[in-house]
Amino acid sequence: MRTRAVELAVVLVAAMGVTAIGVGGSGVEKGAQPEMAVPRFIVHNPRDGAEVAAPQTAEGDFVAKDFRFRDGETVAELRLHYATLGKPERDAAGRVTNAVMLLHGTGGSGAQFLAPQFAGELFGVGQLLDTAKYYIILPDGIGHGKSSKPSDGLHAKFPQYDYDDMVAAHHAVLEHLGVKHLRLILGTSMGCMHSFVWGETYPEFMDALTPLACQPVQIAGRNRVWRKMVMDAIRNDPEWMGGEYAAEPKQGLRTALDLLLIAGSAPLLMQKTLPTRDAADKYLDDYFAARLPGLDANDLLYQVNASRNYDPSPGLEKIRARVMYVNSADDFINPPELGIAEREIRRVAGAKFVVIPISDATHGHGTHTWAAVWKGYLAELLAEK
């Protein structure tokens, strides 16, 4: 029962890609020095199934000087955190030839990709993103993880960043690392949306894109409604005080967590894992006890509001990379019955779109981080020339 409860915890806090720190391991020890942090996922030898040492993760920070946001605001220093696995390989001209970038969801960080259900399926010996073969880059987006964010001190005076700003910051990190081309960008939820922005903004920068769990259009309808409800819950709490609160506005945050839980829910998994009233009630109590203490209202508000300008639909024809686009049928946030993904992806030359049917293996919106469910499609993409 505990294993399935842990799986459900990951699903329910995966609404918009929110990371469950401490559930399955965050992957990088807090405060660890570069080159010393060791991910906690398990890797097995593909020949005999024996457990082997996981590859080391190096952490770093790049400080972008006088970073200019799309609305014209600037900050003197923008800290951009990242982690890497593997080593860069270079051609005769010194260009990195084996770089892959993974983009996290709203409220998450690059560390979420070190959870066993993701890294343990992809990063090991002989696996699709074997770290002996690829140089894997895991950036923390603006406002997320260990990158600069409102809770660092500026609170509501922090620049109102959007997805274009976040992609520009990713690009700055890659320049800092000496990476001028990527073999693959794989993004989950918000990272899925960033993948489409990347494909349009820098169409020659990557060979392939794997967007997981999003839509390539403006956020509207039910998706916009529940996001605005999250933001309104925070802003309308008197304890928020315009972002200058002395203590977290807990009622607003609790309502926000209610909405995130529903958005990330998977009905089949929840019914099987929480088959009684008491089990469901206990899970909800545990959920709030685990999530509320580490949540910052301004950070969450900014993270959700960053999607306000997202709309790649006018420029989808600009994408030149090979695309394998995957959604799941039990995704509350991106339900297949809308038909949006199938219609819009036809505008991307050669792109393939897949809807994963509901099964015991799917996890609602959070299916994006359970690599065993969709890695066959990634294999198909990587095999293409």
Short mmCIF file of C-alpha atoms in Angstrom, two decimals:
data_model
loop_
_atom_site.label_atom_id
_atom_site.label_comp_id
_atom_site.label_asym_id
_atom_site.label_seq_id
_atom_site.Cartn_x
_atom_site.Cartn_y
_atom_site.Cartn_z
CA MET A 1 0.00 0.00 0.00
CA ARG A 2 2.82 2.41 0.82
CA THR A 3 4.32 2.12 -2.69
CA ARG A 4 1.04 3.06 -4.33
CA ALA A 5 0.52 5.88 -1.82
CA VAL A 6 3.91 7.33 -2.76
CA GLU A 7 2.97 7.08 -6.45
CA LEU A 8 -0.26 8.93 -5.77
CA ALA A 9 1.60 11.62 -3.86
CA VAL A 10 3.75 12.24 -6.90
CA VAL A 11 0.68 12.43 -9.14
CA LEU A 12 -1.32 14.79 -7.00
CA VAL A 13 1.46 17.31 -6.57
CA ALA A 14 2.36 17.00 -10.23
CA ALA A 15 -0.39 19.39 -11.26
CA MET A 16 1.33 21.68 -13.77
CA GLY A 17 4.51 19.74 -13.02
CA VAL A 18 4.80 20.64 -9.33
CA THR A 19 7.58 18.60 -7.77
CA ALA A 20 7.04 16.43 -4.70
CA ILE A 21 10.24 17.15 -2.81
CA GLY A 22 10.91 14.23 -0.50
CA VAL A 23 8.61 11.88 -2.40
CA GLY A 24 10.86 9.60 -4.35
CA GLY A 25 13.84 11.82 -3.56
CA SER A 26 14.66 15.30 -4.81
CA GLY A 27 17.76 13.97 -6.50
CA VAL A 28 20.20 16.64 -5.33
CA GLU A 29 21.14 17.18 -1.71
CA LYS A 30 20.46 20.69 -0.48
CA GLY A 31 23.65 22.66 -0.07
CA ALA A 32 25.82 20.10 -1.86
CA GLN A 33 28.92 21.42 -3.59
CA PRO A 34 29.36 21.18 -7.39
CA GLU A 35 30.60 17.79 -8.61
CA MET A 36 29.68 16.21 -5.26
CA ALA A 37 25.89 15.87 -5.31
CA VAL A 38 24.74 12.30 -5.92
CA PRO A 39 21.24 11.57 -7.20
CA ARG A 40 19.21 9.05 -5.24
CA PHE A 41 17.62 7.21 -8.10
CA ILE A 42 18.41 3.55 -8.70
CA VAL A 43 20.11 2.28 -11.84
CA HIS A 44 20.23 -1.36 -12.86
CA ASN A 45 22.58 -3.14 -15.23
CA PRO A 46 20.49 -4.07 -18.31
CA ARG A 47 22.30 -7.41 -18.65
CA ASP A 48 21.71 -8.93 -15.22
CA GLY A 49 19.44 -6.45 -13.40
CA ALA A 50 22.03 -5.81 -10.67
CA GLU A 51 22.00 -2.39 -9.02
CA VAL A 52 24.90 -0.18 -10.10
CA ALA A 53 26.14 3.24 -9.03
CA ALA A 54 24.06 6.14 -10.27
CA PRO A 55 25.88 8.77 -12.33
CA GLN A 56 27.03 11.85 -10.44
CA THR A 57 25.25 15.15 -10.80
CA ALA A 58 27.18 18.43 -10.93
CA GLU A 59 25.43 21.64 -9.85
CA GLY A 60 26.25 25.19 -10.83
CA ASP A 61 24.93 28.76 -10.92
CA PHE A 62 25.19 31.28 -13.73
CA VAL A 63 24.56 34.91 -12.87
CA ALA A 64 23.15 36.82 -15.85
CA LYS A 65 24.15 40.48 -15.56
CA ASP A 66 21.59 43.19 -16.36
CA PHE A 67 19.03 40.63 -17.53
CA ARG A 68 16.28 42.34 -19.52
CA PHE A 69 12.76 40.95 -19.34
CA ARG A 70 10.33 41.13 -22.22
CA ASP A 71 8.34 43.94 -20.56
CA GLY A 72 11.48 46.09 -20.41
CA GLU A 73 12.28 45.63 -16.73
CA THR A 74 15.84 44.64 -15.85
CA VAL A 75 17.63 43.15 -12.87
CA ALA A 76 21.30 43.69 -12.17
CA GLU A 77 21.89 40.01 -11.41
CA LEU A 78 19.66 37.03 -12.21
CA ARG A 79 20.83 33.76 -10.67
CA LEU A 80 20.15 30.73 -12.86
CA HIS A 81 20.77 27.36 -11.29
CA TYR A 82 21.39 24.15 -13.21
CA ALA A 83 22.58 20.60 -12.78
CA THR A 84 24.31 18.39 -15.33
CA LEU A 85 24.92 14.68 -15.81
CA GLY A 86 27.50 13.16 -18.12
CA LYS A 87 30.24 15.00 -19.96
CA PRO A 88 30.18 17.17 -23.08
CA GLU A 89 31.69 15.71 -26.23
CA ARG A 90 33.11 18.08 -28.83
CA ASP A 91 33.74 17.92 -32.55
CA ALA A 92 36.89 19.11 -34.30
CA ALA A 93 35.65 22.71 -34.14
CA GLY A 94 35.09 22.46 -30.39
CA ARG A 95 31.29 22.38 -30.57
CA VAL A 96 29.38 20.28 -28.04
CA THR A 97 27.65 17.47 -29.93
CA ASN A 98 25.81 15.41 -27.28
CA ALA A 99 23.81 17.92 -25.21
CA VAL A 100 20.24 17.25 -24.10
CA MET A 101 18.12 19.69 -22.06
CA LEU A 102 15.16 18.68 -19.86
CA LEU A 103 12.64 21.35 -18.86
CA HIS A 104 10.54 21.02 -15.70
CA GLY A 105 6.96 21.95 -14.90
CA THR A 106 5.42 24.82 -12.94
CA GLY A 107 6.60 24.80 -9.34
CA GLY A 108 9.21 22.13 -10.04
CA SER A 109 12.93 22.20 -10.73
CA GLY A 110 15.51 20.30 -12.71
CA ALA A 111 15.92 17.99 -9.71
CA GLN A 112 12.52 16.44 -10.42
CA PHE A 113 14.08 14.52 -13.31
CA LEU A 114 16.30 12.66 -10.87
CA ALA A 115 13.33 10.84 -9.33
CA PRO A 116 13.45 7.05 -9.85
CA GLN A 117 10.42 6.89 -12.17
CA PHE A 118 12.22 9.18 -14.61
CA ALA A 119 15.99 8.89 -14.20
CA GLY A 120 15.89 5.22 -13.38
CA GLU A 121 14.21 4.56 -16.73
CA LEU A 122 16.34 6.81 -18.93
CA PHE A 123 19.78 7.71 -17.54
CA GLY A 124 21.32 4.31 -16.84
CA VAL A 125 23.71 2.12 -18.81
CA GLY A 126 22.26 1.32 -22.22
CA GLN A 127 19.14 3.40 -21.62
CA LEU A 128 17.83 6.06 -24.00
CA LEU A 129 19.60 8.99 -22.34
CA ASP A 130 22.56 7.06 -20.99
CA THR A 131 24.79 9.59 -19.23
CA ALA A 132 27.84 7.87 -20.68
CA LYS A 133 26.57 9.01 -24.08
CA TYR A 134 24.72 12.28 -23.43
CA TYR A 135 25.49 15.52 -21.62
CA ILE A 136 22.21 16.16 -19.82
CA ILE A 137 21.36 19.69 -18.64
CA LEU A 138 18.68 20.28 -16.00
CA PRO A 139 18.05 24.02 -15.53
CA ASP A 140 15.85 25.57 -12.85
CA GLY A 141 13.61 28.11 -14.55
CA ILE A 142 13.33 31.71 -13.36
CA GLY A 143 11.28 31.74 -10.17
CA HIS A 144 11.89 28.04 -9.51
CA GLY A 145 14.22 25.79 -7.56
CA LYS A 146 17.50 27.50 -6.73
CA SER A 147 17.19 30.19 -9.41
CA SER A 148 16.22 33.77 -8.53
CA LYS A 149 12.62 34.07 -7.30
CA PRO A 150 10.35 36.46 -5.40
CA SER A 151 10.89 34.77 -2.03
CA ASP A 152 14.60 35.64 -2.19
CA GLY A 153 13.69 39.11 -0.95
CA LEU A 154 12.06 41.23 -3.66
CA HIS A 155 8.64 39.68 -3.02
CA ALA A 156 6.02 41.38 -5.25
CA LYS A 157 8.71 43.72 -6.62
CA PHE A 158 10.31 40.81 -8.46
CA PRO A 159 9.92 41.21 -12.27
CA GLN A 160 6.76 39.66 -13.70
CA TYR A 161 8.52 37.07 -15.85
CA ASP A 162 6.78 35.03 -18.55
CA TYR A 163 7.64 31.97 -20.63
CA ASP A 164 9.62 33.97 -23.19
CA ASP A 165 11.79 35.30 -20.37
CA MET A 166 12.27 31.79 -19.02
CA VAL A 167 13.34 30.47 -22.42
CA ALA A 168 15.74 33.39 -22.87
CA ALA A 169 17.25 32.50 -19.49
CA HIS A 170 17.62 28.84 -20.54
CA HIS A 171 19.45 30.06 -23.64
CA ALA A 172 21.78 32.16 -21.46
CA VAL A 173 22.61 29.10 -19.34
CA LEU A 174 23.47 27.10 -22.45
CA GLU A 175 25.74 29.88 -23.70
CA HIS A 176 27.45 29.87 -20.31
CA LEU A 177 28.00 26.11 -20.66
CA GLY A 178 29.34 26.52 -24.20
CA VAL A 179 26.41 24.67 -25.76
CA LYS A 180 25.31 26.05 -29.11
CA HIS A 181 23.22 23.11 -30.26
CA LEU A 182 21.06 20.46 -28.58
CA ARG A 183 20.34 16.92 -29.67
CA LEU A 184 17.03 17.03 -27.81
CA ILE A 185 14.78 19.22 -25.69
CA LEU A 186 12.30 17.27 -23.59
CA GLY A 187 9.81 19.26 -21.53
CA THR A 188 7.04 18.31 -19.11
CA SER A 189 3.89 20.42 -18.52
CA MET A 190 5.24 23.99 -18.38
CA GLY A 191 8.44 22.56 -19.87
CA CYS A 192 6.27 21.11 -22.66
CA MET A 193 5.06 24.63 -23.42
CA HIS A 194 8.63 25.92 -23.22
CA SER A 195 9.54 23.28 -25.82
CA PHE A 196 7.18 24.85 -28.33
CA VAL A 197 8.53 28.34 -27.53
CA TRP A 198 12.08 27.04 -27.99
CA GLY A 199 11.19 25.43 -31.33
CA GLU A 200 9.84 28.71 -32.67
CA THR A 201 12.35 31.13 -31.13
CA TYR A 202 15.48 29.12 -31.95
CA PRO A 203 14.36 26.79 -34.76
CA GLU A 204 17.88 25.66 -35.70
CA PHE A 205 19.13 25.15 -32.15
CA MET A 206 17.88 21.59 -31.59
CA ASP A 207 17.52 18.39 -33.56
CA ALA A 208 14.42 17.12 -31.79
CA LEU A 209 11.65 18.11 -29.38
CA THR A 210 9.61 15.95 -27.03
CA PRO A 211 6.79 18.03 -25.51
CA LEU A 212 4.91 16.07 -22.82
CA ALA A 213 1.52 17.15 -21.41
CA CYS A 214 0.48 20.52 -22.78
CA GLN A 215 -1.31 22.29 -25.64
CA PRO A 216 0.37 24.39 -28.36
CA VAL A 217 -2.17 27.23 -28.03
CA GLN A 218 -3.06 30.07 -25.68
CA ILE A 219 -4.20 28.89 -22.25
CA ALA A 220 -7.97 29.36 -22.23
CA GLY A 221 -11.18 27.59 -21.21
CA ARG A 222 -11.09 25.42 -18.09
CA ASN A 223 -7.29 25.46 -18.07
CA ARG A 224 -7.25 29.25 -17.70
CA VAL A 225 -10.15 29.25 -15.23
CA TRP A 226 -8.52 27.00 -12.65
CA ARG A 227 -5.19 28.85 -13.00
CA LYS A 228 -6.93 32.17 -12.35
CA MET A 229 -8.70 30.59 -9.36
CA VAL A 230 -5.30 29.67 -7.92
CA MET A 231 -4.05 33.23 -8.35
CA ASP A 232 -7.27 34.79 -7.04
CA ALA A 233 -7.18 32.56 -3.97
CA ILE A 234 -3.81 34.03 -3.04
CA ARG A 235 -4.52 37.64 -3.99
CA ASN A 236 -7.89 37.69 -2.21
CA ASP A 237 -6.52 36.39 1.06
CA PRO A 238 -6.24 39.48 3.35
CA GLU A 239 -3.04 38.01 4.77
CA TRP A 240 -1.33 38.26 1.36
CA MET A 241 -1.04 42.05 1.86
CA GLY A 242 -0.10 42.79 -1.71
CA GLY A 243 2.79 40.34 -1.51
CA GLU A 244 4.43 41.90 1.57
CA TYR A 245 3.12 39.41 4.10
CA ALA A 246 4.89 38.70 7.39
CA ALA A 247 3.47 35.15 7.48
CA GLU A 248 2.24 33.01 4.60
CA PRO A 249 -1.44 33.56 3.67
CA LYS A 250 -2.41 30.01 4.60
CA GLN A 251 -6.07 30.08 3.60
CA GLY A 252 -5.22 31.28 0.12
CA LEU A 253 -2.48 28.69 -0.20
CA ARG A 254 -4.77 25.93 1.03
CA THR A 255 -7.35 26.81 -1.62
CA ALA A 256 -4.58 26.91 -4.24
CA LEU A 257 -3.45 23.45 -3.18
CA ASP A 258 -7.04 22.20 -3.43
CA LEU A 259 -7.10 23.26 -7.06
CA LEU A 260 -3.65 21.88 -7.84
CA LEU A 261 -4.63 18.54 -6.37
CA ILE A 262 -7.74 18.26 -8.53
CA ALA A 263 -5.90 19.40 -11.66
CA GLY A 264 -3.23 16.76 -11.17
CA SER A 265 -5.61 13.98 -10.22
CA ALA A 266 -5.94 10.64 -11.96
CA PRO A 267 -9.40 9.14 -11.27
CA LEU A 268 -8.51 5.48 -11.88
CA LEU A 269 -5.34 5.62 -9.79
CA MET A 270 -7.04 7.52 -6.97
CA GLN A 271 -9.96 5.12 -6.79
CA LYS A 272 -7.65 2.11 -6.65
CA THR A 273 -5.26 3.64 -4.16
CA LEU A 274 -7.83 5.35 -1.94
CA PRO A 275 -10.74 2.89 -2.04
CA THR A 276 -12.42 4.05 1.20
CA ARG A 277 -13.63 7.33 2.65
CA ASP A 278 -11.15 7.12 5.51
CA ALA A 279 -8.21 6.46 3.19
CA ALA A 280 -9.12 9.46 1.05
CA ASP A 281 -9.59 11.72 4.07
CA LYS A 282 -6.26 10.69 5.55
CA TYR A 283 -4.48 11.26 2.28
CA LEU A 284 -5.88 14.79 2.05
CA ASP A 285 -4.76 15.59 5.59
CA ASP A 286 -1.28 14.22 4.88
CA TYR A 287 -1.13 16.13 1.60
CA PHE A 288 -1.68 19.50 3.26
CA ALA A 289 0.65 18.68 6.14
CA ALA A 290 3.42 17.90 3.66
CA ARG A 291 2.83 20.71 1.16
CA LEU A 292 1.83 23.83 3.09
CA PRO A 293 5.01 24.34 5.17
CA GLY A 294 7.31 24.65 2.15
CA LEU A 295 5.08 26.79 -0.07
CA ASP A 296 5.62 30.50 -0.70
CA ALA A 297 2.60 32.48 -1.91
CA ASN A 298 4.48 34.95 -4.11
CA ASP A 299 6.55 32.21 -5.73
CA LEU A 300 3.43 30.19 -6.57
CA LEU A 301 1.53 33.24 -7.81
CA TYR A 302 4.37 34.22 -10.13
CA GLN A 303 4.82 30.64 -11.36
CA VAL A 304 1.18 30.34 -12.40
CA ASN A 305 0.99 33.86 -13.82
CA ALA A 306 4.03 33.24 -16.05
CA SER A 307 1.75 31.41 -18.50
CA ARG A 308 -0.34 34.52 -19.21
CA ASN A 309 1.30 35.38 -22.57
CA TYR A 310 1.87 31.84 -23.80
CA ASP A 311 0.54 31.23 -27.31
CA PRO A 312 2.82 29.47 -29.81
CA SER A 313 -0.01 28.82 -32.29
CA PRO A 314 0.74 31.73 -34.68
CA GLY A 315 4.28 30.46 -35.26
CA LEU A 316 4.07 26.67 -35.25
CA GLU A 317 5.21 26.49 -38.87
CA LYS A 318 8.57 27.95 -37.79
CA ILE A 319 9.51 24.74 -35.97
CA ARG A 320 12.15 22.76 -37.87
CA ALA A 321 13.09 20.12 -35.32
CA ARG A 322 11.71 16.59 -35.34
CA VAL A 323 8.81 16.48 -32.90
CA MET A 324 7.33 13.64 -30.85
CA TYR A 325 4.46 15.21 -28.90
CA VAL A 326 2.79 13.08 -26.21
CA ASN A 327 -0.27 13.65 -24.02
CA SER A 328 -2.22 11.19 -21.85
CA ALA A 329 -5.94 10.49 -22.03
CA ASP A 330 -6.53 10.97 -18.28
CA ASP A 331 -4.95 14.44 -18.15
CA PHE A 332 -7.46 16.83 -16.51
CA ILE A 333 -5.45 19.82 -17.72
CA ASN A 334 -5.12 18.70 -21.35
CA PRO A 335 -8.13 16.42 -22.05
CA PRO A 336 -7.96 14.75 -25.48
CA GLU A 337 -11.63 15.44 -26.26
CA LEU A 338 -10.74 19.08 -26.97
CA GLY A 339 -9.04 17.97 -30.19
CA ILE A 340 -6.68 20.96 -30.04
CA ALA A 341 -3.41 19.05 -30.08
CA GLU A 342 -4.35 16.90 -33.08
CA ARG A 343 -5.44 19.95 -35.06
CA GLU A 344 -2.52 22.24 -34.28
CA ILE A 345 0.34 19.74 -34.52
CA ARG A 346 -0.47 19.16 -38.20
CA ARG A 347 1.06 22.58 -38.82
CA VAL A 348 4.48 21.35 -37.69
CA ALA A 349 6.20 19.58 -40.57
CA GLY A 350 6.74 15.89 -39.88
CA ALA A 351 5.60 16.08 -36.25
CA LYS A 352 4.01 13.06 -34.58
CA PHE A 353 1.36 13.24 -31.86
CA VAL A 354 0.37 10.47 -29.47
CA VAL A 355 -2.38 10.18 -26.85
CA ILE A 356 -1.55 7.49 -24.29
CA PRO A 357 -4.72 5.55 -23.34
CA ILE A 358 -5.82 5.38 -19.71
CA SER A 359 -4.42 2.34 -17.92
CA ASP A 360 -3.06 1.19 -14.58
CA ALA A 361 0.25 2.71 -15.69
CA THR A 362 -0.98 6.26 -16.39
CA HIS A 363 -0.96 8.95 -13.73
CA GLY A 364 -3.17 11.74 -15.07
CA HIS A 365 -1.27 14.91 -15.86
CA GLY A 366 1.69 13.49 -13.96
CA THR A 367 2.15 10.74 -16.55
CA HIS A 368 4.78 13.03 -18.05
CA THR A 369 7.32 12.06 -15.38
CA TRP A 370 6.66 8.29 -15.47
CA ALA A 371 9.06 7.52 -18.29
CA ALA A 372 8.21 3.82 -18.52
CA VAL A 373 4.83 4.80 -19.98
CA TRP A 374 6.12 6.84 -22.92
CA LYS A 375 9.82 6.08 -23.41
CA GLY A 376 9.05 3.90 -26.43
CA TYR A 377 7.99 7.04 -28.28
CA LEU A 378 11.19 8.78 -27.27
CA ALA A 379 13.12 5.79 -28.62
CA GLU A 380 11.29 6.17 -31.93
CA LEU A 381 12.21 9.85 -32.10
CA LEU A 382 15.87 9.30 -31.27
CA ALA A 383 16.13 6.57 -33.90
CA GLU A 384 15.09 9.01 -36.64
CA LYS A 385 17.74 10.77 -38.67
#
